[in-house]
Each structure stands twice: as structure tokens, then as C-alpha cells.
Amino acid sequence: MAERAASVAADASAAFAEREPVVRLDGISKRFETKSGTVHALEGIRQSIGAGEFVAIVGPSGCGKSTLLRILCGLEQPTQGRVDWGRGGEAPRMGVAFQDHRLLPWLSVEQNIMLPRLMLGRAAAADIERARSLCSLVGLTGFEQRRPAELSGGMKQRASVARALFTDPELLLLDEPFGALDALTREQITADTERIWTAQRFAALLITHSISEAVHLADRVIVMSARPGRVVAEFPVDLPRPRTDVLGSPEFAKLCSDIRKKLEL
Ligand SMILES: Nc1ncnc2c1ncn2[C@@H]1O[C@H](COP(=O)(O)OP(=O)(O)OP(=O)(O)O)[C@@H](O)[C@H]1O
Ligand SMILES: [Mg+2]
């Protein structure tokens, strides 16, 4: 069964890879040298993400998920292995949303969203227009001029996702951006994320502790083992979209349960 799941996943992944991989991770390992010894965070990660593919990673706390994401966005270097970008080695436009929203408290929502532009100089009228349309896309219309302290937790996360979308990313990296939210808000933001992805079709990598969130959003779910983080299983998600229509279906529940079993091994 596991072999079959892995081979079907390999087929699904190959189908996206054929389309043109945005990135290939070629045998990534990572060790941190600390005062108390070596921390072996990642071992032999080989994966590719196809253009327009939505990949989710689930795994126990400390298995190296955030490290992998930091390696992808260049904030960390692998000890072994390489990140190969598609399109002849040119890194794609990336957007990142972290677990904590990392909004700057002295800037308005609108200014936070166009921060990637403000860091390069003054924002043009077109940038302000784009920030406002992203506010509308993530459900923050009317809050453009508010400061982060005036927003609820869910609204801050929405602003953080909008900022990640500001550069019109070809690869969107999401590190548990909805982890701290209550279940209902989380379901709503997950549905909104699927709607935005369906309309824009960027490649996405979502790290999450929620199996149902992974199955709701992803074309493929990767399961990682405890430290050192290795890929122990992959599951293609062939359920129809929008997945909000199939959240209560037996197929959805079965897939979640199969993934949970792999996580518990
Ligand atoms: N800069 C660092 N220096 C030393 N050790 C580190 C560093 N960053 C991460 N680690 C260690 O590497 C391991 C993987 O950390 P990482 O944050 O990637 O895990 P994670 O899977 O994202 O966990 P969580 O689900 O709790 O967010 C952990 O043991 C962590 O302590
Ligand atoms: Mg993490």
C-alpha cells in the first residue's frame, strides 16, 4: 500500500515536473554545529516542485521543515546537496509568509503589504493600487490604513499572506501561517488561500501541522520523519477542487487518516 502510494505520488510529481519544475532539491542535508553538539536537522531531501503545483509538508516538530523553507529562500545554506532552480538556474520570484506575521507595527496594513517595494524606494501609485487590490483579495477591505495592533490575529495573517503575494510570486512559501488561529478562522483562510491559488496558479510550498489543511490545499502531501528530517511518504491528492465541497467526504477523511498513520510511525 505504502509502495503504491509512493509510486502514484512519484507519477503525480513527475507530471508536474515535466511541466517545468520551479525548483529541484537535490539531496539536501543540513547539520547545525552548536555549543552542545551537532544537530542533524535534514537528511537527503530530494524533491521537485512543478510550476503551478501546490505541495504541503507535514512532520513532527523539530524535523527540519522551517530549515528546509529557509534553505529554499536563501536564508540558510545546506551542508550537503543543492537547490537547482528551473529556467536555467534563475531563482523564481518568491513570496514568504512566516508563522508569526512579522508585520512592522509602525506601518499601516497597506504599507506592510507593499514593504517589498518600500525597501527598494518610494512606492508608486501602481504599488498602492496593488496593495489595495491585495487587501480586497484577502478580505481586508476597509482596513488598509490600520496599524497591525488594531487587527485581529486572523487579519494579521491575511495581511502577511497579502504581503507574500505582493511580488506576484512564482513560488509562494508558507510556514504555518495559520497555526495560531482558531479553527473557524483557519478554515476560512484556508478556503480563501485555495481560491487565490486557483485563480493565480503559482507554485506553493505549505508547511503545516494540520493534515486536513494540507489535504484541503495541496496537490501532493509530503510526510517527514522526526530528526533528522527525511521524506517518509508522499500522497497525491486527487480530490476535486474547490476542496471546500469535499471536506466532509469519506475520501477526504480516508486520505487524512492514511497520512496520520505515516506520521505516527
Ligand atoms: N540556527 C540554528 N542553530 C542550531 N540549531 C537549529 C537552528 N535552526 C534550527 N535548528 C535545529 O534544527 C532542528 C529543525 O528545526 P526546524 O525549526 O527546521 O524544525 P521544524 O520542523 O520547523 O519544527 P516546528 O514544527 O516546531 O516549527 C531543530 O532541532 C532545531 O533546534
Ligand atoms: Mg518550523
Coordinates of C-alpha atoms and ligand atoms in Angstrom, one line a residue:
M1 CA 0.0 0.0 0.0
A2 CA 2.8 2.4 1.0
E3 CA 4.8 1.5 -2.1
R4 CA 1.7 2.0 -4.2
A5 CA 1.1 5.4 -2.6
A6 CA 4.7 6.4 -3.1
S7 CA 4.7 5.3 -6.8
V8 CA 1.4 7.1 -7.5
A9 CA 2.9 10.2 -5.8
A10 CA 6.1 9.8 -7.9
D11 CA 3.8 9.8 -11.1
A12 CA 1.9 12.9 -9.9
S13 CA 5.1 14.6 -9.1
A14 CA 6.7 13.6 -12.4
A15 CA 3.6 15.0 -14.2
F16 CA 4.2 18.4 -12.6
A17 CA 8.0 18.2 -13.0
E18 CA 7.5 17.5 -16.7
R19 CA 5.6 20.8 -17.0
E20 CA 8.7 22.6 -15.8
P21 CA 10.0 22.4 -12.2
V22 CA 10.3 25.7 -10.4
V23 CA 12.8 24.1 -8.1
R24 CA 14.6 20.8 -7.5
L25 CA 16.1 19.9 -4.1
D26 CA 19.0 17.6 -4.9
G27 CA 20.0 15.6 -1.8
I28 CA 19.7 18.4 0.8
S29 CA 21.2 17.7 4.2
K30 CA 21.7 20.2 7.0
R31 CA 23.7 20.0 10.2
F32 CA 23.9 22.8 12.7
E33 CA 27.1 23.0 14.9
T34 CA 26.0 24.2 18.3
K35 CA 27.8 24.6 21.7
S36 CA 26.1 21.4 22.8
G37 CA 27.0 19.4 19.7
T38 CA 25.8 18.7 16.2
V39 CA 22.1 19.0 15.4
H40 CA 21.3 16.8 12.3
A41 CA 18.3 18.6 11.0
L42 CA 17.8 17.3 7.5
E43 CA 19.0 14.2 5.5
G44 CA 18.9 13.6 1.8
I45 CA 15.9 15.6 0.7
R46 CA 15.2 15.0 -3.0
Q47 CA 12.1 16.8 -4.2
S48 CA 10.9 19.0 -7.0
I49 CA 8.0 21.4 -7.2
G50 CA 6.4 21.9 -10.6
A51 CA 5.2 25.2 -11.9
G52 CA 1.7 25.7 -10.5
E53 CA 1.9 22.8 -8.2
F54 CA 0.8 23.1 -4.5
V55 CA 2.9 21.0 -2.2
A56 CA 2.3 20.6 1.5
I57 CA 4.8 19.2 4.1
V58 CA 3.7 17.7 7.4
G59 CA 6.0 16.3 10.0
P60 CA 6.7 16.3 13.7
S61 CA 8.0 19.4 15.5
G62 CA 11.8 19.9 15.0
C63 CA 12.0 17.7 11.9
G64 CA 13.5 20.5 9.8
K65 CA 10.5 21.9 7.9
S66 CA 11.3 25.5 8.6
T67 CA 15.0 24.9 8.0
L68 CA 14.1 23.5 4.5
L69 CA 12.0 26.6 3.8
R70 CA 14.8 28.8 4.9
I71 CA 17.2 27.0 2.6
L72 CA 14.7 27.5 -0.2
C73 CA 14.5 31.2 0.3
G74 CA 18.3 31.5 0.7
L75 CA 18.3 32.4 4.4
E76 CA 20.3 29.2 5.2
Q77 CA 22.8 27.1 3.2
P78 CA 22.6 23.3 3.0
T79 CA 25.5 21.3 4.4
Q80 CA 25.2 18.9 1.5
G81 CA 23.1 18.9 -1.7
R82 CA 21.9 21.7 -3.9
V83 CA 18.9 23.8 -4.7
D84 CA 18.5 23.8 -8.5
W85 CA 16.2 26.4 -9.9
G86 CA 14.2 25.8 -13.1
R87 CA 14.6 28.1 -16.1
G88 CA 18.3 27.6 -16.4
G89 CA 19.2 28.3 -12.8
E90 CA 17.4 31.6 -12.3
A91 CA 15.5 31.7 -9.0
P92 CA 11.8 32.4 -9.4
R93 CA 10.1 35.4 -7.8
M94 CA 9.3 34.2 -4.3
G95 CA 6.9 35.3 -1.6
V96 CA 7.2 34.1 2.0
A97 CA 4.7 34.2 4.9
F98 CA 6.1 33.0 8.3
Q99 CA 4.3 31.5 11.3
D100 CA 4.4 34.8 13.1
H101 CA 3.1 37.5 10.8
R102 CA 6.2 39.8 11.0
L103 CA 4.2 42.9 10.2
L104 CA 6.0 46.2 11.1
P105 CA 3.9 47.8 13.9
W106 CA 4.6 51.4 12.8
L107 CA 3.3 50.8 9.3
S108 CA -0.2 50.6 8.0
V109 CA -1.6 47.4 6.6
E110 CA -1.2 48.8 3.1
Q111 CA 2.4 49.9 3.7
N112 CA 3.2 46.5 5.2
I113 CA 1.8 44.8 2.1
M114 CA 4.0 46.9 -0.2
L115 CA 7.0 46.6 2.1
P116 CA 9.0 44.7 -0.6
R117 CA 8.6 47.8 -2.8
L118 CA 9.2 50.4 0.0
M119 CA 12.5 48.7 0.8
L120 CA 13.6 49.5 -2.8
G121 CA 12.5 53.1 -2.5
R122 CA 9.3 55.1 -2.8
A123 CA 6.1 53.3 -3.7
A124 CA 4.4 54.4 -7.0
A125 CA 0.7 54.9 -7.4
A126 CA 0.6 51.5 -9.1
D127 CA 2.1 49.9 -5.9
I128 CA -0.5 51.5 -3.7
E129 CA -3.2 50.3 -6.1
R130 CA -1.8 46.7 -6.0
A131 CA -1.6 46.7 -2.2
R132 CA -5.3 47.8 -2.1
S133 CA -6.4 45.1 -4.5
L134 CA -4.5 42.5 -2.4
C135 CA -6.3 43.8 0.7
S136 CA -9.5 43.2 -1.1
L137 CA -8.3 39.7 -2.3
V138 CA -7.5 38.6 1.2
G139 CA -10.7 40.2 2.8
L140 CA -9.1 43.3 4.4
T141 CA -11.0 46.0 2.5
G142 CA -11.6 48.9 4.9
F143 CA -8.6 48.1 7.0
E144 CA -5.9 49.4 4.6
Q145 CA -4.9 52.3 6.8
R146 CA -5.0 50.5 10.2
R147 CA -1.9 49.5 12.1
P148 CA -1.3 45.8 12.9
A149 CA -2.1 46.4 16.6
E150 CA -5.7 47.3 15.5
L151 CA -6.2 43.9 13.7
S152 CA -7.3 40.5 14.9
G153 CA -4.9 37.6 14.7
G154 CA -6.6 36.3 11.5
M155 CA -6.5 39.7 9.9
K156 CA -2.7 40.0 10.7
Q157 CA -2.1 36.6 9.0
R158 CA -4.2 37.7 6.0
A159 CA -2.0 40.9 5.7
S160 CA 1.1 38.7 5.9
V161 CA -0.2 36.4 3.1
A162 CA -1.1 39.6 1.0
R163 CA 2.5 40.8 1.5
A164 CA 3.8 37.5 0.3
L165 CA 1.6 37.8 -2.8
F166 CA 2.8 41.4 -3.5
T167 CA 5.7 40.4 -5.7
D168 CA 3.3 38.2 -7.8
P169 CA 5.4 35.2 -6.8
E170 CA 6.1 32.2 -9.0
L171 CA 6.8 30.3 -5.8
L172 CA 4.9 31.0 -2.6
L173 CA 6.4 29.7 0.7
L174 CA 4.1 29.4 3.7
D175 CA 5.5 28.3 7.0
E176 CA 2.5 27.5 9.2
P177 CA 1.0 30.9 8.6
F178 CA -2.4 29.9 10.1
G179 CA -1.0 27.9 13.0
A180 CA -2.1 30.3 15.8
L181 CA -5.6 30.8 14.6
D182 CA -8.9 29.4 15.9
A183 CA -10.4 26.5 13.9
L184 CA -13.2 28.5 12.2
T185 CA -10.9 31.4 11.1
R186 CA -8.4 28.9 9.9
E187 CA -10.9 27.1 7.8
Q188 CA -12.0 30.4 6.2
I189 CA -8.4 31.5 5.5
T190 CA -7.6 28.0 4.0
A191 CA -10.6 28.3 1.7
D192 CA -9.5 31.8 0.7
T193 CA -6.0 30.6 0.0
E194 CA -7.3 27.8 -2.3
R195 CA -9.5 30.4 -4.1
I196 CA -6.5 32.7 -4.6
W197 CA -4.2 29.8 -5.7
T198 CA -6.8 28.5 -8.2
A199 CA -7.0 31.9 -9.8
Q200 CA -3.3 32.6 -9.9
R201 CA -1.7 29.2 -10.1
F202 CA 1.7 29.9 -8.6
A203 CA 3.8 27.0 -7.2
A204 CA 3.4 26.8 -3.5
L205 CA 5.0 25.1 -0.6
L206 CA 3.0 25.0 2.6
I207 CA 4.3 23.8 5.9
T208 CA 1.6 22.8 8.4
H209 CA 0.8 20.7 11.4
S210 CA -2.7 20.3 10.2
I211 CA -3.3 17.2 8.0
S212 CA -6.7 18.5 6.9
E213 CA -5.3 21.8 5.9
A214 CA -2.6 20.0 3.8
V215 CA -5.2 17.8 2.1
H216 CA -7.5 20.8 1.6
L217 CA -4.8 22.8 -0.3
A218 CA -2.2 20.5 -1.8
D219 CA -1.8 18.5 -5.0
R220 CA 0.7 16.5 -3.1
V221 CA 1.4 16.0 0.6
I222 CA 4.9 15.1 1.8
V223 CA 5.4 13.4 5.2
M224 CA 8.7 13.9 7.0
S225 CA 10.2 11.8 9.8
A226 CA 11.5 13.1 13.1
R227 CA 15.0 14.5 13.2
P228 CA 16.9 14.1 11.0
G229 CA 14.1 15.1 8.7
R230 CA 13.7 12.6 5.8
V231 CA 10.8 12.2 3.4
V232 CA 9.0 9.0 4.6
A233 CA 5.9 9.2 2.3
E234 CA 4.2 11.2 -0.4
F235 CA 0.5 11.3 -1.1
P236 CA -1.0 12.7 -4.3
V237 CA -4.3 14.5 -3.6
D238 CA -6.7 13.7 -6.5
L239 CA -9.8 15.2 -4.9
P240 CA -11.7 17.7 -6.9
R241 CA -11.5 21.4 -6.3
P242 CA -12.7 23.5 -4.7
R243 CA -12.0 21.2 -1.8
T244 CA -14.4 23.1 0.4
D245 CA -17.0 20.9 -1.4
V246 CA -15.4 17.6 -0.3
L247 CA -14.2 18.4 3.2
G248 CA -16.8 16.1 4.7
S249 CA -16.4 13.3 2.2
P250 CA -15.2 9.7 3.0
E251 CA -12.3 10.1 0.5
F252 CA -11.1 13.2 2.3
A253 CA -11.3 11.5 5.7
K254 CA -9.5 8.4 4.4
L255 CA -6.6 10.3 2.9
C256 CA -6.2 12.3 6.2
S257 CA -6.2 9.0 8.1
D258 CA -3.6 7.4 5.8
I259 CA -1.4 10.4 6.2
R260 CA -1.8 10.4 10.0
K261 CA -0.7 6.7 10.1
K262 CA 2.5 7.6 8.3
L263 CA 3.1 10.5 10.7
E264 CA 2.7 8.2 13.7
L265 CA 5.2 5.6 12.6
Ligands
LIG1 N1 20.1 28.2 13.6 C1 20.0 27.0 14.2 N2 21.0 26.6 15.0 C2 21.0 25.4 15.7 N3 20.0 24.5 15.5 C3 19.0 24.9 14.8 C4 18.9 26.1 14.1 N4 17.8 26.2 13.4 C5 17.1 25.1 13.6 N5 17.8 24.3 14.4 C6 17.5 22.9 14.9 O1 17.2 22.1 13.8 C7 16.1 21.3 14.0 C8 15.0 21.6 13.0 O2 14.4 22.9 13.3 P1 13.2 23.5 12.4 O3 12.9 24.8 13.0 O4 13.6 23.4 11.0 O5 12.1 22.4 12.8 P2 10.5 22.4 12.3 O6 10.2 21.1 11.7 O7 10.2 23.7 11.6 O8 9.8 22.5 13.8 P3 8.4 23.1 14.2 O9 7.3 22.2 13.6 O10 8.4 23.1 15.7 O11 8.3 24.5 13.6 C9 15.7 21.6 15.5 O12 16.2 20.6 16.3 C10 16.3 22.9 15.8 O13 16.6 23.0 17.1
MG2 MG 9.0 25.3 12.0

